[in-house]
Coordinates of C-alpha atoms in Angstrom, one line a residue:
M1 CA -21.1 -11.6 55.6
S2 CA -22.7 -8.3 56.3
A3 CA -21.2 -8.2 59.8
I4 CA -18.7 -10.3 61.7
D5 CA -20.2 -12.8 64.1
I6 CA -17.7 -12.2 66.9
E7 CA -19.1 -15.0 69.2
K8 CA -18.9 -17.5 66.4
I9 CA -15.4 -16.5 65.4
R10 CA -14.3 -16.7 69.0
S11 CA -15.9 -20.2 69.4
E12 CA -13.8 -21.3 66.4
T13 CA -10.6 -20.0 67.9
P14 CA -9.2 -22.4 70.5
G15 CA -6.5 -20.0 71.7
I16 CA -9.2 -17.6 73.1
Q17 CA -9.5 -20.0 76.1
V18 CA -5.8 -19.8 76.9
S19 CA -5.0 -16.1 76.8
T20 CA -6.0 -12.7 75.6
H21 CA -3.8 -12.6 72.5
L22 CA -3.1 -9.1 71.3
L23 CA -0.2 -9.7 69.0
A24 CA -1.5 -10.4 65.5
S25 CA 1.5 -8.5 64.1
G26 CA 3.7 -11.3 65.4
S27 CA 1.7 -14.5 64.9
A28 CA -2.0 -14.5 65.3
L29 CA -4.3 -17.2 66.7
M30 CA -5.3 -19.8 64.2
P31 CA -8.9 -20.8 63.7
Q32 CA -9.8 -24.4 64.3
C33 CA -10.3 -25.1 60.6
V34 CA -6.7 -24.2 60.0
V35 CA -5.5 -26.6 62.7
N36 CA -7.8 -29.3 61.3
A37 CA -6.5 -28.9 57.8
M38 CA -2.9 -29.5 59.0
I39 CA -3.8 -32.3 61.3
E40 CA -5.8 -34.1 58.7
Y41 CA -3.1 -33.8 56.2
T42 CA -0.4 -35.0 58.6
Q43 CA -2.5 -38.0 59.5
L44 CA -2.7 -38.9 55.8
E45 CA 1.1 -38.7 55.7
A46 CA 1.3 -41.0 58.7
Q47 CA -1.1 -43.5 57.3
F48 CA 0.0 -43.6 53.6
G49 CA 3.3 -41.8 53.4
G50 CA 4.3 -38.3 52.3
Y51 CA 4.3 -38.9 48.5
E52 CA 1.1 -40.8 48.6
A53 CA -0.7 -38.2 50.7
Q54 CA 0.3 -35.5 48.3
A55 CA -1.0 -37.6 45.4
Q56 CA -4.3 -38.1 47.2
Q57 CA -4.7 -34.4 48.0
A58 CA -3.3 -33.0 44.8
E59 CA -6.5 -31.2 43.8
K60 CA -6.9 -29.5 47.3
L61 CA -3.2 -28.5 47.3
E62 CA -3.6 -27.0 43.9
R63 CA -6.5 -24.9 45.1
V64 CA -4.2 -23.1 47.6
Y65 CA -2.7 -21.2 44.6
S66 CA -6.2 -20.2 43.6
S67 CA -7.0 -19.0 47.1
V68 CA -3.9 -16.9 47.3
A69 CA -4.5 -15.5 43.8
R70 CA -8.1 -14.6 44.5
H71 CA -7.1 -12.9 47.8
I72 CA -4.7 -10.5 46.1
G73 CA -6.4 -10.1 42.7
A74 CA -3.8 -12.1 40.8
N75 CA -3.8 -15.2 38.6
T76 CA -2.5 -18.5 39.7
R77 CA 0.5 -18.4 37.3
E78 CA 1.8 -15.4 39.2
I79 CA 1.8 -17.1 42.6
A80 CA 4.6 -19.0 44.3
I81 CA 4.1 -20.5 47.8
M82 CA 7.0 -20.0 50.0
E83 CA 8.3 -21.0 53.4
N84 CA 7.9 -17.4 54.7
A85 CA 7.6 -13.8 53.5
T86 CA 11.4 -13.2 53.7
V87 CA 12.2 -16.1 51.5
G88 CA 9.6 -14.9 48.9
W89 CA 11.0 -11.3 49.1
C90 CA 14.6 -12.5 48.7
H91 CA 13.7 -14.7 45.7
A92 CA 12.4 -11.7 43.9
F93 CA 15.1 -9.3 45.0
Y94 CA 18.1 -11.5 44.3
A95 CA 16.7 -12.5 40.9
L96 CA 16.4 -9.0 39.6
P97 CA 19.3 -8.0 37.3
L98 CA 20.5 -4.6 38.5
K99 CA 23.3 -2.8 36.7
R100 CA 26.4 -1.6 38.5
G101 CA 25.8 1.8 40.0
A102 CA 22.0 1.4 40.0
R103 CA 20.1 3.0 42.8
I104 CA 17.7 1.1 45.1
L105 CA 15.0 3.4 46.5
T106 CA 13.5 2.5 49.8
C107 CA 11.7 4.1 52.8
E108 CA 12.8 5.2 56.2
A109 CA 10.8 2.5 57.9
E110 CA 12.2 -0.4 55.9
Y111 CA 12.4 -3.7 57.7
A112 CA 15.8 -5.0 58.8
A113 CA 15.6 -8.3 56.8
N114 CA 15.2 -6.3 53.6
Y115 CA 17.8 -3.7 54.3
V116 CA 20.6 -6.1 55.1
A117 CA 19.9 -7.7 51.7
F118 CA 20.2 -4.2 50.1
L119 CA 23.5 -3.8 51.9
Q120 CA 24.8 -7.2 50.6
R121 CA 23.9 -6.5 47.0
A122 CA 25.2 -3.0 47.2
K123 CA 28.6 -4.4 48.4
R124 CA 28.6 -7.3 46.0
D125 CA 27.2 -5.6 42.8
D126 CA 28.3 -2.0 43.3
L127 CA 24.7 -0.7 43.9
R128 CA 23.6 2.4 45.8
I129 CA 20.9 2.6 48.4
E130 CA 18.9 5.8 48.7
V131 CA 16.3 6.3 51.5
I132 CA 13.4 8.4 50.4
P133 CA 12.5 10.9 53.3
S134 CA 9.2 10.8 55.0
D135 CA 6.6 13.5 54.8
E136 CA 5.1 15.4 57.7
T137 CA 2.8 12.5 58.6
G138 CA 5.7 10.0 58.7
A139 CA 4.8 8.2 55.5
L140 CA 7.1 7.9 52.5
D141 CA 7.1 11.3 50.7
I142 CA 5.6 10.8 47.3
T143 CA 6.9 14.1 46.0
A144 CA 10.4 13.3 47.1
L145 CA 10.2 9.9 45.4
E146 CA 9.0 11.4 42.2
N147 CA 11.7 14.0 42.2
T148 CA 14.5 11.5 42.7
I149 CA 13.5 9.1 39.9
D150 CA 16.2 9.0 37.2
D151 CA 17.5 6.6 34.6
D152 CA 19.9 5.1 37.2
V153 CA 17.0 3.8 39.5
G154 CA 17.0 0.1 39.3
L155 CA 14.4 -0.8 41.9
I156 CA 11.9 0.7 44.3
A157 CA 11.4 -1.6 47.3
I158 CA 9.4 -0.5 50.3
T159 CA 7.6 -2.0 53.3
W160 CA 3.9 -1.2 53.1
I161 CA 3.2 -1.5 56.9
P162 CA 6.3 -1.3 59.1
T163 CA 6.7 -3.6 62.1
N164 CA 7.1 -0.8 64.6
G165 CA 3.9 1.1 64.5
G166 CA 0.6 2.2 62.9
L167 CA 2.0 3.6 59.7
V168 CA 0.6 2.6 56.3
N169 CA 2.8 3.7 53.5
P170 CA 1.2 5.0 50.3
A171 CA 1.9 1.7 48.4
A172 CA -0.5 2.4 45.5
E173 CA 0.9 5.9 44.9
V174 CA 4.4 4.4 44.8
G175 CA 3.1 1.9 42.3
K176 CA 1.9 4.7 40.0
I177 CA 5.3 6.3 40.0
A178 CA 7.1 3.1 39.4
Q179 CA 4.8 2.2 36.5
A180 CA 5.1 5.6 34.9
H181 CA 8.9 5.4 34.9
G182 CA 9.2 1.7 34.1
V183 CA 11.0 0.9 37.4
P184 CA 10.5 -2.5 39.0
Y185 CA 8.6 -2.3 42.3
L186 CA 8.9 -4.8 45.1
L187 CA 6.4 -4.5 47.9
D188 CA 6.7 -6.1 51.3
A189 CA 3.1 -6.8 52.4
C190 CA 4.0 -9.0 55.4
Q191 CA 2.0 -6.9 57.9
A192 CA -0.7 -5.9 55.4
A193 CA -1.9 -9.4 54.4
G194 CA -5.0 -10.3 56.4
Q195 CA -5.7 -6.9 57.9
M196 CA -6.4 -4.9 54.7
R197 CA -7.4 -5.4 51.1
I198 CA -4.7 -6.3 48.7
D199 CA -5.2 -5.7 45.0
V200 CA -2.0 -6.1 43.0
A201 CA -3.6 -4.3 40.0
E202 CA -4.4 -1.3 42.1
L203 CA -0.9 -1.4 43.7
Q204 CA 0.8 -1.7 40.4
C205 CA 3.6 -3.7 42.0
D206 CA 5.8 -6.1 40.1
F207 CA 6.4 -8.3 43.1
L208 CA 4.7 -8.7 46.5
S209 CA 5.7 -10.9 49.4
A210 CA 3.6 -11.9 52.4
T211 CA 3.4 -14.3 55.3
G212 CA 0.7 -16.6 56.5
R213 CA 1.3 -16.4 60.3
K214 CA 0.3 -12.8 61.0
F215 CA -3.1 -11.3 60.2
L216 CA -4.0 -14.1 57.8
R217 CA -4.1 -16.4 60.9
G218 CA -2.2 -19.2 59.1
P219 CA 0.6 -21.4 60.4
R220 CA 4.2 -20.4 60.8
G221 CA 6.5 -21.5 58.0
T222 CA 4.1 -20.3 55.3
G223 CA 4.1 -17.3 52.9
F224 CA 3.7 -16.4 49.2
L225 CA 5.3 -14.4 46.5
Y226 CA 3.5 -12.6 43.7
V227 CA 5.4 -12.1 40.4
K228 CA 3.7 -10.0 37.8
E229 CA 3.1 -11.9 34.6
K230 CA 5.4 -9.8 32.5
W231 CA 8.4 -11.0 34.4
L232 CA 7.8 -14.7 33.9
A233 CA 9.3 -14.8 30.5
S234 CA 12.6 -13.3 31.6
L235 CA 13.3 -13.5 35.3
E236 CA 15.6 -16.3 36.4
P237 CA 15.8 -17.3 40.1
A238 CA 19.1 -16.9 41.9
M239 CA 18.8 -20.5 43.0
I240 CA 16.9 -23.3 41.2
D241 CA 16.2 -27.0 41.5
H242 CA 14.6 -29.5 39.2
F243 CA 11.1 -28.5 40.3
G244 CA 11.4 -24.9 39.3
A245 CA 13.7 -25.8 36.4
P246 CA 13.3 -29.3 35.0
W247 CA 16.5 -31.0 33.7
V248 CA 15.4 -31.7 30.1
A249 CA 18.8 -32.8 28.7
R250 CA 22.2 -33.6 30.0
D251 CA 23.4 -30.0 29.4
K252 CA 20.1 -28.1 29.6
Y253 CA 17.3 -27.1 32.0
E254 CA 14.1 -25.2 31.3
L255 CA 12.5 -22.8 33.8
R256 CA 8.9 -23.3 34.5
D257 CA 6.7 -20.7 32.7
D258 CA 5.0 -19.7 35.9
A259 CA 6.0 -18.2 39.3
R260 CA 6.6 -21.7 40.7
R261 CA 10.1 -21.5 39.2
F262 CA 10.9 -19.9 42.6
E263 CA 9.8 -23.0 44.5
T264 CA 11.7 -26.1 45.2
W265 CA 10.8 -29.8 45.2
E266 CA 10.5 -30.3 49.0
N267 CA 8.1 -28.4 51.3
S268 CA 5.6 -28.9 54.0
Y269 CA 2.3 -29.8 52.3
A270 CA 0.5 -29.9 55.7
L271 CA 1.4 -26.2 56.2
R272 CA 0.2 -25.4 52.7
A273 CA -3.1 -27.0 53.6
G274 CA -3.2 -24.8 56.6
L275 CA -2.4 -21.6 54.6
G276 CA -5.1 -22.4 52.1
A277 CA -7.7 -22.9 54.9
A278 CA -6.6 -19.6 56.6
I279 CA -7.0 -17.5 53.4
D280 CA -10.4 -19.1 52.6
Y281 CA -11.5 -18.4 56.2
T282 CA -10.5 -14.8 55.8
D283 CA -12.3 -14.4 52.5
Q284 CA -15.4 -16.0 53.9
I285 CA -15.6 -13.3 56.6
G286 CA -14.6 -10.5 54.3
I287 CA -11.4 -8.5 54.3
D288 CA -13.2 -5.2 54.4
L289 CA -15.1 -6.2 57.5
I290 CA -11.9 -7.4 59.0
A291 CA -10.1 -4.2 58.2
E292 CA -12.9 -2.1 59.8
R293 CA -12.9 -4.2 62.9
I294 CA -9.2 -4.1 63.4
S295 CA -9.1 -0.3 62.9
T296 CA -11.9 0.1 65.5
L297 CA -10.0 -2.0 68.1
A298 CA -6.7 -0.3 67.4
E299 CA -8.1 3.2 67.7
Q300 CA -9.7 2.1 71.0
T301 CA -6.3 0.9 72.2
R302 CA -4.6 4.2 71.2
S303 CA -7.3 6.2 72.9
L304 CA -7.0 4.4 76.2
L305 CA -3.2 4.4 76.2
A306 CA -3.2 8.1 75.4
E307 CA -5.0 8.9 78.7
H308 CA -1.9 8.0 80.7
P309 CA 0.9 10.6 81.0
Q310 CA 3.6 8.0 81.4
I311 CA 2.7 6.4 78.1
T312 CA 4.0 7.7 74.8
L313 CA 2.4 6.6 71.5
H314 CA 4.8 6.2 68.6
D315 CA 2.4 5.6 65.7
L316 CA 2.7 7.6 62.5
G317 CA 0.6 8.2 59.4
T318 CA -2.7 9.7 58.5
T319 CA -4.6 6.4 58.2
K320 CA -3.2 4.0 60.8
C321 CA -3.2 0.3 60.8
G322 CA -3.9 -2.3 63.5
I323 CA -0.4 -2.2 65.1
V324 CA -0.2 0.1 68.1
S325 CA 3.3 1.0 69.3
F326 CA 4.1 2.8 72.6
S327 CA 6.6 3.1 75.4
I328 CA 6.2 3.6 79.1
N329 CA 8.6 5.9 81.0
D330 CA 11.4 4.3 83.0
T331 CA 10.3 0.7 82.4
D332 CA 11.9 -2.4 80.9
P333 CA 9.7 -3.5 77.9
E334 CA 10.6 -7.2 78.4
A335 CA 9.6 -7.0 82.1
I336 CA 6.2 -5.5 81.0
I337 CA 5.7 -8.3 78.4
Q338 CA 6.5 -10.9 81.1
H339 CA 4.1 -9.3 83.6
M340 CA 1.3 -9.2 81.1
A341 CA 2.0 -12.8 80.1
E342 CA 1.7 -13.9 83.7
E343 CA -1.8 -12.4 83.6
R344 CA -2.5 -14.2 80.3
F345 CA -2.3 -11.1 78.1
V346 CA 0.0 -11.4 75.1
I347 CA 1.7 -8.3 73.8
G348 CA 5.1 -7.8 72.2
A349 CA 7.9 -5.4 71.4
S350 CA 9.9 -4.1 68.4
Q351 CA 13.6 -3.3 68.8
P352 CA 15.2 -0.3 67.2
S353 CA 17.3 -2.6 65.1
S354 CA 14.2 -3.9 63.3
T355 CA 13.7 -0.5 61.6
R356 CA 17.0 1.1 62.4
I357 CA 16.7 4.2 60.1
D358 CA 13.3 5.2 61.4
A359 CA 14.2 4.4 65.0
E360 CA 17.4 6.5 64.8
R361 CA 15.6 9.4 63.1
R362 CA 12.9 9.5 65.8
G363 CA 15.1 8.4 68.7
L364 CA 12.8 5.4 69.4
P365 CA 13.4 3.0 72.3
T366 CA 12.4 -0.6 72.1
V367 CA 8.6 -0.1 71.6
L368 CA 5.8 -2.2 73.0
R369 CA 3.3 -3.5 70.5
I370 CA -0.4 -4.3 70.9
A371 CA -2.0 -5.5 67.6
P372 CA -5.6 -6.7 68.1
H373 CA -7.4 -8.8 65.6
Y374 CA -11.0 -9.1 64.7
Y375 CA -11.5 -12.0 67.2
N376 CA -10.6 -9.7 70.1
T377 CA -13.3 -7.7 71.9
E378 CA -13.5 -4.2 73.2
D379 CA -13.3 -5.6 76.7
D380 CA -10.0 -7.4 75.8
I381 CA -8.5 -3.9 75.1
T382 CA -10.0 -2.3 78.2
Q383 CA -8.7 -5.1 80.4
A384 CA -5.2 -5.1 78.8
V385 CA -4.7 -1.4 79.5
A386 CA -6.1 -1.8 83.0
R387 CA -3.5 -4.6 83.6
L388 CA -0.7 -2.2 82.5
R389 CA -2.0 0.3 85.1
S390 CA -2.2 -2.3 87.8
Y391 CA 1.5 -2.9 87.7
G392 CA 2.1 0.7 88.4
F393 CA 3.6 1.3 85.0
A394 CA 0.9 3.6 83.9

């Protein structure tokens, strides 16, 4: 497409009729084609049985791997389809052999799910966690990262776009450093997928995890893991079953030769069908058009919020993403979310515990989040900010 047909997109999004949904960073509204894909598959299971439906739809299900690979510039051998982004991330992280005393390098805005995994392996495997400081813009400091690289660095693992604001970390620059020093690089792209272009060759990451439910507009319970080809000959999952590692003799199993060694036998094929439809829908519109549209709406949101003296914006970074974080003086965030919901406006919040290091460094409260998507309109943003004012909060 040369431009996004907003009216067409909105007509294909049933949730538009229910609320003004401004929380793509949580779980975006699915287009009807995604809903249809899941319903149609579920109906096949009801009519013929689960195994039989899978057999009938084998070719379509296989194409989901192609859709994911196309979307991030990978090949299908490098893709595992997971239950969610965290499962994908953990599969990569816990499979990596890290020597005792090795350092894990991460960023100040690292997500809680990842950091507690760092803590567990640090305790269990005698590893060290080192948080790279941020630069003057709030992004991971590339110079500081370069200066701390040594032979004892076992892994660089960062969140590309944090959950608590507009920051976009310099993921590709991190990849160049990791590649130059031969350090494995695990990238959490949970908030990036669907709102900006992902090219794993440009990022130079070894592993990348993402979810379907956020900006990709897929169903909950879906995600994927990218594993760079070079790791497929050596990396053994922390947990296996007979799908990822067929039992070939009484005392022997053989790992699959592709990233599906991280998958297990049982999963929801209906959700997979929905994920594939969501990614295809995104690519038909065009990720660059989507990114531009999201950026425009997010900047409008920041501009309108900044007009009110009781509102403090908390976004960082030079080039900001589609997640707008803010707080309102002397107000309860949950009360604001509830009030907005009563007026059919969906916004959300991020607690300090979600990004504890960044929150403690900046003294952040629980921040409110508005994350518009390309199906939103400029009027949606204007009306949402007006609703905040109407409650006397701004």
